[in-house]
Short mmCIF file of C-alpha atoms and ligand atoms in Angstrom, two decimals:
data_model
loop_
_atom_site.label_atom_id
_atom_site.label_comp_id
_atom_site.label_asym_id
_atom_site.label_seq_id
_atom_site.Cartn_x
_atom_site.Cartn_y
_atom_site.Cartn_z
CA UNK A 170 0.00 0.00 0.00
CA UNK A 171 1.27 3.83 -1.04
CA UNK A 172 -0.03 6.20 1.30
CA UNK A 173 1.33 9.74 1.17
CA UNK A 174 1.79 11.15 4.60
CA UNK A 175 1.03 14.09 5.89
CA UNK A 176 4.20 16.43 6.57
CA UNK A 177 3.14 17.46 10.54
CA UNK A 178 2.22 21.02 10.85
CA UNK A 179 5.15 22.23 12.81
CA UNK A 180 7.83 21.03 10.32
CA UNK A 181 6.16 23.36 7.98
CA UNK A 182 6.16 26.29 9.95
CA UNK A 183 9.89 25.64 10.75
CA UNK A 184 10.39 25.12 6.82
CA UNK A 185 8.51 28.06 6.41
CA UNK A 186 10.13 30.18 8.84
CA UNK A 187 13.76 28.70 7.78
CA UNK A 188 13.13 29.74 4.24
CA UNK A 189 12.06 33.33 5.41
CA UNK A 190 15.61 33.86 7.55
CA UNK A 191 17.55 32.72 4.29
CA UNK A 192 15.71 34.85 2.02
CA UNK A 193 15.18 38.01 4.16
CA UNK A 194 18.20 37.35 6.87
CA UNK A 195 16.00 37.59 9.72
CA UNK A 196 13.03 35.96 11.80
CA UNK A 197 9.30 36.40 10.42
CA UNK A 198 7.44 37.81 13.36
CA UNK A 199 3.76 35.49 12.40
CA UNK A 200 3.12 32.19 11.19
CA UNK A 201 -0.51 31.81 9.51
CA UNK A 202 -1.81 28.55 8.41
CA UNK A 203 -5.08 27.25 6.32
CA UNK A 204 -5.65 24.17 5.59
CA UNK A 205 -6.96 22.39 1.92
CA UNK A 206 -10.43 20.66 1.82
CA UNK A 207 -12.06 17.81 0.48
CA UNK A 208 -15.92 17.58 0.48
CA UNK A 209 -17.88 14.35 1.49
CA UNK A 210 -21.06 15.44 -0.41
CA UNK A 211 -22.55 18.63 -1.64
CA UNK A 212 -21.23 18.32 -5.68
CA UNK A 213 -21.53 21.72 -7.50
CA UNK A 214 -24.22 22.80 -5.26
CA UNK A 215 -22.41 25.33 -3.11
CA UNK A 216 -23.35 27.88 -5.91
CA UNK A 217 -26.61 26.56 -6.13
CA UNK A 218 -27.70 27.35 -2.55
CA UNK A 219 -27.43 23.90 -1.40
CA UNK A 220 -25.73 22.10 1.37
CA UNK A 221 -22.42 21.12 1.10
CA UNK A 222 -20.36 19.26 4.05
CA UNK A 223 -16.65 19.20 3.74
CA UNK A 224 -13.71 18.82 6.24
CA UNK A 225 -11.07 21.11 6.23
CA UNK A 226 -7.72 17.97 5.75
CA UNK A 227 -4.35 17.83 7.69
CA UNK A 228 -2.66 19.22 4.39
CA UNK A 229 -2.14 23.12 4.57
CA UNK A 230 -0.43 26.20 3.57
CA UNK A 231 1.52 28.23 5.52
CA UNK A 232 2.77 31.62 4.97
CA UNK A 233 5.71 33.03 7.16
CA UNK A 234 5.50 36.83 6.95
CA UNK A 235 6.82 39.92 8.70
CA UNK A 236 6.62 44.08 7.80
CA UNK A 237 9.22 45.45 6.05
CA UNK A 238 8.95 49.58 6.64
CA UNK A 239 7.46 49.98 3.15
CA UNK A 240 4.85 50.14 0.78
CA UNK A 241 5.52 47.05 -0.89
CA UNK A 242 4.72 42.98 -0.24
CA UNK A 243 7.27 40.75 -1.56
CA UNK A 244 6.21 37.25 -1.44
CA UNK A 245 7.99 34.07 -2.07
CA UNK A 246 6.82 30.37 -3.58
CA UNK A 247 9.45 27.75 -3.60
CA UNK A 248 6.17 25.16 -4.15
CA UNK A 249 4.73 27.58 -7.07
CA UNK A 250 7.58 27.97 -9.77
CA UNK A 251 10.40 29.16 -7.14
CA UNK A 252 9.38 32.95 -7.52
CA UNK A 253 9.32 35.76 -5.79
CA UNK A 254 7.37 38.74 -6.16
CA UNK A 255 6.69 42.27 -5.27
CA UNK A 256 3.53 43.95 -4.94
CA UNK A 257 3.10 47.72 -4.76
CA UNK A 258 0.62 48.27 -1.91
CA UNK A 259 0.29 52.25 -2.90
CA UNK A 260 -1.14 51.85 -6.46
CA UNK A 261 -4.43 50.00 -7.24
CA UNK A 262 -4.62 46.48 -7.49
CA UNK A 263 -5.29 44.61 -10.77
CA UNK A 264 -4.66 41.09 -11.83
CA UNK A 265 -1.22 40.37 -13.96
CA UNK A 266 -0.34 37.26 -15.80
CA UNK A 267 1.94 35.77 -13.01
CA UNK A 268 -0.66 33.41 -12.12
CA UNK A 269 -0.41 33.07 -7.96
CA UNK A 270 0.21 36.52 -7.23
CA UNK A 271 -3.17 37.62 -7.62
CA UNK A 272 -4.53 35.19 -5.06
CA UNK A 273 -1.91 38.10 -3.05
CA UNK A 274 -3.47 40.87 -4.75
CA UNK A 275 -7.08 39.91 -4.65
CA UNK A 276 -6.32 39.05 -0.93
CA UNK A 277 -4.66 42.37 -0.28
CA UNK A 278 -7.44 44.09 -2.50
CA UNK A 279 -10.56 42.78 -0.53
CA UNK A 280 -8.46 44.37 2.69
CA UNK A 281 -7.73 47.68 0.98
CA UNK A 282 -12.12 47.73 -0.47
CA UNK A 283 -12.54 46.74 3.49
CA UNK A 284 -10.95 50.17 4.60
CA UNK A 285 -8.04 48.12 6.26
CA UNK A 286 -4.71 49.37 6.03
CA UNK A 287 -2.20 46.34 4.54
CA UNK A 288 1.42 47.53 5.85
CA UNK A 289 4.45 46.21 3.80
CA UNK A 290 5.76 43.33 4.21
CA UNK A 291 7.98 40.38 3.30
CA UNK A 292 6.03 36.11 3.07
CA UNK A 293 7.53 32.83 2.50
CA UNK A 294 4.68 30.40 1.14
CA UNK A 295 5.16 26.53 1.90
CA UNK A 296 2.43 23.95 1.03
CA UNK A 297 1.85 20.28 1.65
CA UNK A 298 -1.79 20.76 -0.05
CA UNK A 299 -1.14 19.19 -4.15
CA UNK A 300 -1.35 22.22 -6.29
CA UNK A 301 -4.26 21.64 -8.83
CA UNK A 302 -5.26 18.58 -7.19
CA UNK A 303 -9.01 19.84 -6.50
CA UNK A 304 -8.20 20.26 -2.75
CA UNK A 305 -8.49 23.41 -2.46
CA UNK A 306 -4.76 24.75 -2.81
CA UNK A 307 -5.64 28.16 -3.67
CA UNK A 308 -8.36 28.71 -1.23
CA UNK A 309 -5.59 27.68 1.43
CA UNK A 310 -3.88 30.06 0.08
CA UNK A 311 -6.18 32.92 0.21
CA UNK A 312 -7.08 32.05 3.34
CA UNK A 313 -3.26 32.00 5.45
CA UNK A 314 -2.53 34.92 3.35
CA UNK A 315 -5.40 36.69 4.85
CA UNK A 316 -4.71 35.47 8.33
CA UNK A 317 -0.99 36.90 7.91
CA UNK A 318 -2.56 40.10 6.96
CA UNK A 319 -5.19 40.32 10.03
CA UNK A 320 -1.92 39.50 12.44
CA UNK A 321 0.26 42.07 10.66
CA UNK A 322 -1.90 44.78 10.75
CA UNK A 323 -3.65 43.74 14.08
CA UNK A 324 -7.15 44.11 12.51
CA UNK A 325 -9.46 41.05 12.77
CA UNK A 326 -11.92 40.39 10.09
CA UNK A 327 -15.06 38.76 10.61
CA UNK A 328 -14.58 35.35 9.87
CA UNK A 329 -17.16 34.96 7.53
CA UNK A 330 -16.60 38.41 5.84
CA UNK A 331 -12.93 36.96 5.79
CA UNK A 332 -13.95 33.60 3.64
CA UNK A 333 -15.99 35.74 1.41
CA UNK A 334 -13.06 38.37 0.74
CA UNK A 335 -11.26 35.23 -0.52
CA UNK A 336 -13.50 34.27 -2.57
CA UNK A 337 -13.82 37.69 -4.13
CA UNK A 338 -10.22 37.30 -4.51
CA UNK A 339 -10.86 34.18 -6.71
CA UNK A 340 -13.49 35.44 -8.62
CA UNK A 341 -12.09 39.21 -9.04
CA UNK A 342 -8.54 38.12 -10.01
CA UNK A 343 -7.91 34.35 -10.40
CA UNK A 344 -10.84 34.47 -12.84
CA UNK A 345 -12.52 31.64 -11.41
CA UNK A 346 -16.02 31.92 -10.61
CA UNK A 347 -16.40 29.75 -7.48
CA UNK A 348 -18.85 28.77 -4.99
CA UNK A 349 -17.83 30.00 -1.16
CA UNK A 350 -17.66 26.04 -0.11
CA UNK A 351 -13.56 26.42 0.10
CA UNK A 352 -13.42 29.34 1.65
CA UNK A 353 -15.23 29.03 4.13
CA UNK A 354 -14.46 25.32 5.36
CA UNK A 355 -10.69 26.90 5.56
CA UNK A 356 -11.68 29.54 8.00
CA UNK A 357 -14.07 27.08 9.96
CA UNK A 358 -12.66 23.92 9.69
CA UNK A 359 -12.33 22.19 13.16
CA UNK A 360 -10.46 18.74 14.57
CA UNK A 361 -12.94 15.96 14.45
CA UNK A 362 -15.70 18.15 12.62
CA UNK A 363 -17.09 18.26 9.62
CA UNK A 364 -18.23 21.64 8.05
CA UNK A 365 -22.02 21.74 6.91
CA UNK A 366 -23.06 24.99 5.63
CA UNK A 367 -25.90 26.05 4.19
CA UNK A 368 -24.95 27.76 0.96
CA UNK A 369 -28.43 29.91 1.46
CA UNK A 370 -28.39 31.48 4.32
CA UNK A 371 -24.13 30.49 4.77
CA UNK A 372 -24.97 28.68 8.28
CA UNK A 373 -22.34 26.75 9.51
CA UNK A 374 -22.65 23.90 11.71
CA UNK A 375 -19.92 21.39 12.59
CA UNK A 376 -21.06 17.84 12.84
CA UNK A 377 -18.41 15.54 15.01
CA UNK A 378 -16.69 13.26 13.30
CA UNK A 379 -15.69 9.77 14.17
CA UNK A 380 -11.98 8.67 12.65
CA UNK A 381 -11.95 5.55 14.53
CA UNK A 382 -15.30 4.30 12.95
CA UNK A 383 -14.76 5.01 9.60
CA UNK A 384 -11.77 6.60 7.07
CA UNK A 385 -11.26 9.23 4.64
CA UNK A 386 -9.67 8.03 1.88
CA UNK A 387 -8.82 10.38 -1.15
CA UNK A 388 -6.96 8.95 -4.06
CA UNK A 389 -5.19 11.87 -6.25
CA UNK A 390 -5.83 10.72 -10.29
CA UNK A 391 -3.07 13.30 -11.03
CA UNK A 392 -5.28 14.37 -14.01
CA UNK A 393 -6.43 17.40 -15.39
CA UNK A 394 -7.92 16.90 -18.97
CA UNK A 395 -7.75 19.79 -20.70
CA UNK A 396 -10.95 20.12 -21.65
CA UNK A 397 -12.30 23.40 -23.57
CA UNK A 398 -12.03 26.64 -20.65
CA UNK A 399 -14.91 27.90 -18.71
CA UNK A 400 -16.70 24.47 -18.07
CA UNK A 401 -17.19 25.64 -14.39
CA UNK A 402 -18.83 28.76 -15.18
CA UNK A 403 -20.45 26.83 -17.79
CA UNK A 404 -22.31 24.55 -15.43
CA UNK A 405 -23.39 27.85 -13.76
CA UNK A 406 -24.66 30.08 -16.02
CA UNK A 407 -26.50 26.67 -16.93
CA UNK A 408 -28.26 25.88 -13.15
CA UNK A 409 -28.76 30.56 -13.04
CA UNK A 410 -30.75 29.55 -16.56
CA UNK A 411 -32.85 26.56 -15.25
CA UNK A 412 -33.77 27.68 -12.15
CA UNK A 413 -34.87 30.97 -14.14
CA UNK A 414 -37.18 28.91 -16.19
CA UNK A 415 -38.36 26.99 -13.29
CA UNK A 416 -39.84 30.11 -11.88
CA UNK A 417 -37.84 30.23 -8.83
CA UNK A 418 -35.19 32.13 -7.14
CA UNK A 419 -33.51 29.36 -5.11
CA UNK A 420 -32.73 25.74 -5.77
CA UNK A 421 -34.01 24.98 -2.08
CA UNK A 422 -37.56 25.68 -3.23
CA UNK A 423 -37.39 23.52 -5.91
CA UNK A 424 -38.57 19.60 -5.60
CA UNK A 425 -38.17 16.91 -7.46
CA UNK A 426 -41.77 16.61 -7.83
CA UNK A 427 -42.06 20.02 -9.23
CA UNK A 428 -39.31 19.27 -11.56
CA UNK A 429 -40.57 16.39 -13.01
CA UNK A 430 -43.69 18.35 -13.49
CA UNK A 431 -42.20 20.98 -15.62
CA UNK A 432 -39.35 19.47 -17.31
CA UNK A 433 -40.73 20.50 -20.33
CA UNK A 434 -39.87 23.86 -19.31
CA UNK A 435 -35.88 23.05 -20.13
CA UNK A 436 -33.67 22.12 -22.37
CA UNK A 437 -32.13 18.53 -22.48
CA UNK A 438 -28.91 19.76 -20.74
CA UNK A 439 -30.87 22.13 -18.25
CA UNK A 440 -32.87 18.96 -17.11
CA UNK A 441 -29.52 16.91 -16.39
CA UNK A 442 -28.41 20.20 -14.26
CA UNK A 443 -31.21 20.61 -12.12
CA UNK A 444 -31.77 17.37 -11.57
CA UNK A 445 -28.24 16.48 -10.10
CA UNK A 446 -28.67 19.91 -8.19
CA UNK A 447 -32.20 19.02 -6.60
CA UNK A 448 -31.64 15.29 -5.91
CA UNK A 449 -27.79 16.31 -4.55
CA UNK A 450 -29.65 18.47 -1.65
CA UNK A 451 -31.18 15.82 -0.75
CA UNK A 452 -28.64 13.83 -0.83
CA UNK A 453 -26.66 15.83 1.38
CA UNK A 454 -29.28 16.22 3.64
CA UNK A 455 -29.97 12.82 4.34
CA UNK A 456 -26.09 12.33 4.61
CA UNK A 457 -25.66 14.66 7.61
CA UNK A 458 -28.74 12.63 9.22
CA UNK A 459 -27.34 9.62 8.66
CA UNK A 460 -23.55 10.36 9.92
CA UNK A 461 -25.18 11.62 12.93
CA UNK A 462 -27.11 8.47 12.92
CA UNK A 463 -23.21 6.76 12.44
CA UNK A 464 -24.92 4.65 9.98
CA UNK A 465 -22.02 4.50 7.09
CA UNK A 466 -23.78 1.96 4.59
CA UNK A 467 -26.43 4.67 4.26
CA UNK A 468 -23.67 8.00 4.14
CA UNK A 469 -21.76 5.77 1.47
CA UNK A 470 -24.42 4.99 -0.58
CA UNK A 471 -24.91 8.90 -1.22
CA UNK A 472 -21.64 8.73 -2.07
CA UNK A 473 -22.21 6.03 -4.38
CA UNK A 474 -24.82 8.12 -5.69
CA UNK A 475 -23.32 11.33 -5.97
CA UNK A 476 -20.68 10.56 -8.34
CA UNK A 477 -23.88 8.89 -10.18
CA UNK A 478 -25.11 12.25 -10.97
CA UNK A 479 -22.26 14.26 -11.31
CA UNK A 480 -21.32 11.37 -14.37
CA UNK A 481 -24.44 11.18 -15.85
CA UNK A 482 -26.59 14.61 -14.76
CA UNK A 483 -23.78 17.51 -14.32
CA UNK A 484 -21.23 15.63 -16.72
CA UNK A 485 -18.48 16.74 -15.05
CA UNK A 486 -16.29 13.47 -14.43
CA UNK A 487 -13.83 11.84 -16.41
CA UNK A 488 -12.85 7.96 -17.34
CA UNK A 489 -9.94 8.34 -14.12
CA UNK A 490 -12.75 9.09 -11.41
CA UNK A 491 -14.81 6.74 -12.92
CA UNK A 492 -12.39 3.25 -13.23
CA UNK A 493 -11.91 4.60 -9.29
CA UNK A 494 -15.33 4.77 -7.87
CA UNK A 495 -16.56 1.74 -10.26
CA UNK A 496 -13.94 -0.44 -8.55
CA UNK A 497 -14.63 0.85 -5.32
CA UNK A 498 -18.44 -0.06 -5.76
CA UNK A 499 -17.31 -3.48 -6.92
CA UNK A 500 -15.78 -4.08 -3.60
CA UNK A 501 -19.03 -2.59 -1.30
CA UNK A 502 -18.99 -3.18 2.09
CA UNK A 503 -17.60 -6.81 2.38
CA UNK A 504 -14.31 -5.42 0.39
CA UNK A 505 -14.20 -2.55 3.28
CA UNK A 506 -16.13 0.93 1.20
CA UNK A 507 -18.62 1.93 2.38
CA UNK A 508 -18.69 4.83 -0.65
CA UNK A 509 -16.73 6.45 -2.56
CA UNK A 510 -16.85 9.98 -5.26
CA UNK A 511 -15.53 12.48 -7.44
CA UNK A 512 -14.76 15.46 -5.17
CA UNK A 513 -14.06 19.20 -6.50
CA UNK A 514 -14.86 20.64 -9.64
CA UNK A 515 -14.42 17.47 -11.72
CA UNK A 516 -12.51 16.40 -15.14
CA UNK A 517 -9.92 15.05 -13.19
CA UNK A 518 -8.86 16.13 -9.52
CA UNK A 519 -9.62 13.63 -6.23
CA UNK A 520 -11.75 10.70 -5.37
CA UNK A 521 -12.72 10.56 -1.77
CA UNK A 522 -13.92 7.38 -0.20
CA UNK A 523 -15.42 6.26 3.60
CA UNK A 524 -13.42 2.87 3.91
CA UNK A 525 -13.73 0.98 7.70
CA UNK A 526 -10.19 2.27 8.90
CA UNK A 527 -9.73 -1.64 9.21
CA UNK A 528 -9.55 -2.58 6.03
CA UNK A 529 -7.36 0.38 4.09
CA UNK A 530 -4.80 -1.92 3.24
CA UNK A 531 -7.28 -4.23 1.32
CA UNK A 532 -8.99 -1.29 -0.78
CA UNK A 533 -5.73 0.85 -1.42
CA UNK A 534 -4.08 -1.97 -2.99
CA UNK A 535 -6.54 -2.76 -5.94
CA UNK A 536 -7.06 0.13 -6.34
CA UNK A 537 -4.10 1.51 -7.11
CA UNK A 538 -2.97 -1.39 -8.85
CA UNK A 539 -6.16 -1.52 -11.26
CA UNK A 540 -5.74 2.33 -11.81
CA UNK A 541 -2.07 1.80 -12.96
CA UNK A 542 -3.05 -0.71 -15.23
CA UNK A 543 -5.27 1.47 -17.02
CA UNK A 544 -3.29 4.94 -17.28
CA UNK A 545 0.39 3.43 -16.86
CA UNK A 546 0.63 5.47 -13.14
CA UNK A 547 0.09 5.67 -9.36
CA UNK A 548 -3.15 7.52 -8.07
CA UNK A 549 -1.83 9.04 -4.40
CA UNK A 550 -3.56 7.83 -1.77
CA UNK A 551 -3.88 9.98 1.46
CA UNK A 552 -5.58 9.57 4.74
CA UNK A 553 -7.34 12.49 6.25
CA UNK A 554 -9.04 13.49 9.30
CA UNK A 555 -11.10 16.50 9.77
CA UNK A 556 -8.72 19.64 11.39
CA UNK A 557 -7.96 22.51 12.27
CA UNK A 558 -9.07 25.54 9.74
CA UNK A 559 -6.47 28.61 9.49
CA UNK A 560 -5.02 29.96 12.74
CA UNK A 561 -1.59 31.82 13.31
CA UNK A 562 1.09 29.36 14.63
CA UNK A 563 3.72 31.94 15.95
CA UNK A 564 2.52 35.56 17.10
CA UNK A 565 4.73 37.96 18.46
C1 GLA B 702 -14.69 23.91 -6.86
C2 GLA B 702 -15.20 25.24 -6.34
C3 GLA B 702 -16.20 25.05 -5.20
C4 GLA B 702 -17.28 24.03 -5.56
C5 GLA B 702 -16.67 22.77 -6.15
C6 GLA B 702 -17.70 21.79 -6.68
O1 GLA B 702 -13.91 23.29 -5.89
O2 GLA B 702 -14.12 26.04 -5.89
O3 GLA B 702 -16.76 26.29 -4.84
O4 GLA B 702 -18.23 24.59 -6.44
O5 GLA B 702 -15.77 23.06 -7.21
O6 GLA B 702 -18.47 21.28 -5.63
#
């Protein structure tokens, strides 16, 4: 069995921090980290109003920081093409074609539309969450930048003003128009908790977790097809559209009775949208019940379900997630899963799987082997357990 591990929190914030002193030739003064996520259940619905219930995982980013006297932020990536960059904080902010920094700039923009004063300063970025992996990298990212930012300029944000400014970030100058899932379950995350939030009224509730009961297992496909841009805000522009038609103004008001009733009213492809976006409410609502219930057949089998729809309804997955989750389905209960999905926004990305913590030995090893019989390489396996969301490791 190939599991990666997880590098321990600490020994990145001593990475982080040893990288700062060789770069700037002195100590940072703060620590922030912020973890990555992956989401049991809630597919593509976070943008949709729905309910969505990931776990914030032991993989994070951490940004070593301290002022610098001046009006600029110079920030440096080993883990993001070894670069280092400077950001003027006097002159407006606008995106630039150097890819990461403007997760910086939309960061240190939100602050700036916010009326908070961002004071110079010099970063060090280290990450154990997989860039591009559909866990979340860039929201961790946002999100320990923006914790650096509240300790250097001693100004708290709300925190869920502070997941939203990161989103804005994302949408505003990464370009990508997400849902607030990410954000937020980096700013709430908890140990042992699970992050539900209602995407309507953006609720949060944790729900306790049990790790010795049952695992989270996410296999990596290391794929990204490159499939033509803009399918996210594709699939969203394609629910606003439906749900327009239907009459309505949130998904939450929507049933599936209703929907059968006027699907007529859509298009071929609108149909497949709303109903993976209907039936995955409900899906995720009967999943919190039932993990607070602790009964896993019925969680998995929403799993199970899930990536059902989000093949077939929201056409987002791709042959990699499938051979995964079709083997893992194979094997059911008496081969130790209890369910297993596509997580993220699809076409490649993470799988993640409730396995009996048991039996991980038994379902890693098919897997993996089947996978790398099919596409010639290793999907990573990782074990996760809900933790801590972002949180400032050294203060001064
Ligand atoms: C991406 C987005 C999230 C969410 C998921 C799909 O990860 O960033 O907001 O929409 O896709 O569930």
């Amino acid at each position: 069995m190939s599991v990666l591990p997880s590098i321990p929190l600490l020994k990145l914030a001593e990475e982080a921090t040893r990288q700062f002193a060789e770069r700037f030739g002195r100590v940072p003064s703060l620590v922030a980290a912020a973890p990555g996520r992956v989401n049991l259940i809630g597919g593509h619905v976070d943008y949709n109003d729905g309910i969505v219930l990931p776990l914030a995982i032991d993989r994070y980013t951490v940004v070593a920081g301290d002022s610098n006297d001046s009006s600029t932020a110079t920030l440096y990536s080993n883990d993001r093409h070894d670069e280092c960059l400077t950001i003027q904080l006097d002159r407006p902010m606008a995106p630039q074609s150097d890819g990461w920094g403007n997760y910086a700039r939309g960061v240190i923009a939100g602050f700036q539309q916010a009326g908070l004063v961002v004071p110079g300063h010099d970063a060090v970025i280290v990450s154990s969450v997989p860039i591009g992996g559909g866990l979340s990298s860039s929201a961790s990212l946002e999100v320990a930048l923006a914790t650096l930012l509240e300790g250097l300029s001693k100004q708290m944000l709300d925190p869920k003003q502070k997941a939203l400014l990161c989103q804005q970030a994302e949408h505003e100058f990464a370009g990508v128009p997400c849902g607030v899932m990410d954000q937020i379950t980096a700013v709430f995350g908890q140990a042992d908790q699970l992050v539900k939030i209602d995407c309507r009224s953006l609720d949060v509730e944790l729900v306790p977790w049990d790790s010795q009961e049952v695992a989270i297992l996410i296999l990596n496909t290391h794929t990204a097809h490159q499939l033509p841009d803009g399918q996210y805000g594709l699939r969203r522009q394609q629910c606003t559209t439906a749900l327009k038609k239907l009459g309505h103004d949130s998904w939450r008001d929507v049933t599936a009775g209703e929907l059968d009733a006027k699907a007529g009213m859509l298009d071929e492809q609108e149909l497949r949208r709303a109903r993976h976006v209907v039936t995955e409410i409900q899906r995720s609502q009967l999943a919190v019940e039932a993990i607070k219930d602790r009964d896993w057949p019925l969680v998995g089998q929403q799993l199970f379900d899930s990536h059902e729809s989000l093949r077939e309804n929201f056409q987002v997955s791709c042959p990699e997630l499938d051979l995964l989750v079709d083997e893992a389905r194979r094997m059911g209960i008496p081969g130790g899963v209890y369910g297993m999905r596509m997580t993220g926004a699809g076409f490649g990305g993470c799988t993640v799987a409730l396995v009996n913590p048991q039996r991980l030995d038994d379902v890693i090893d098919p897997l993996q082997t089947e996978f790398r019989h099919r596409f010639g390489r290793l999907p990573t396996a990782m074990v996760s357990r809900p933790s801590r969301g972002t949180h400032l490791i050294v203060s001064p």
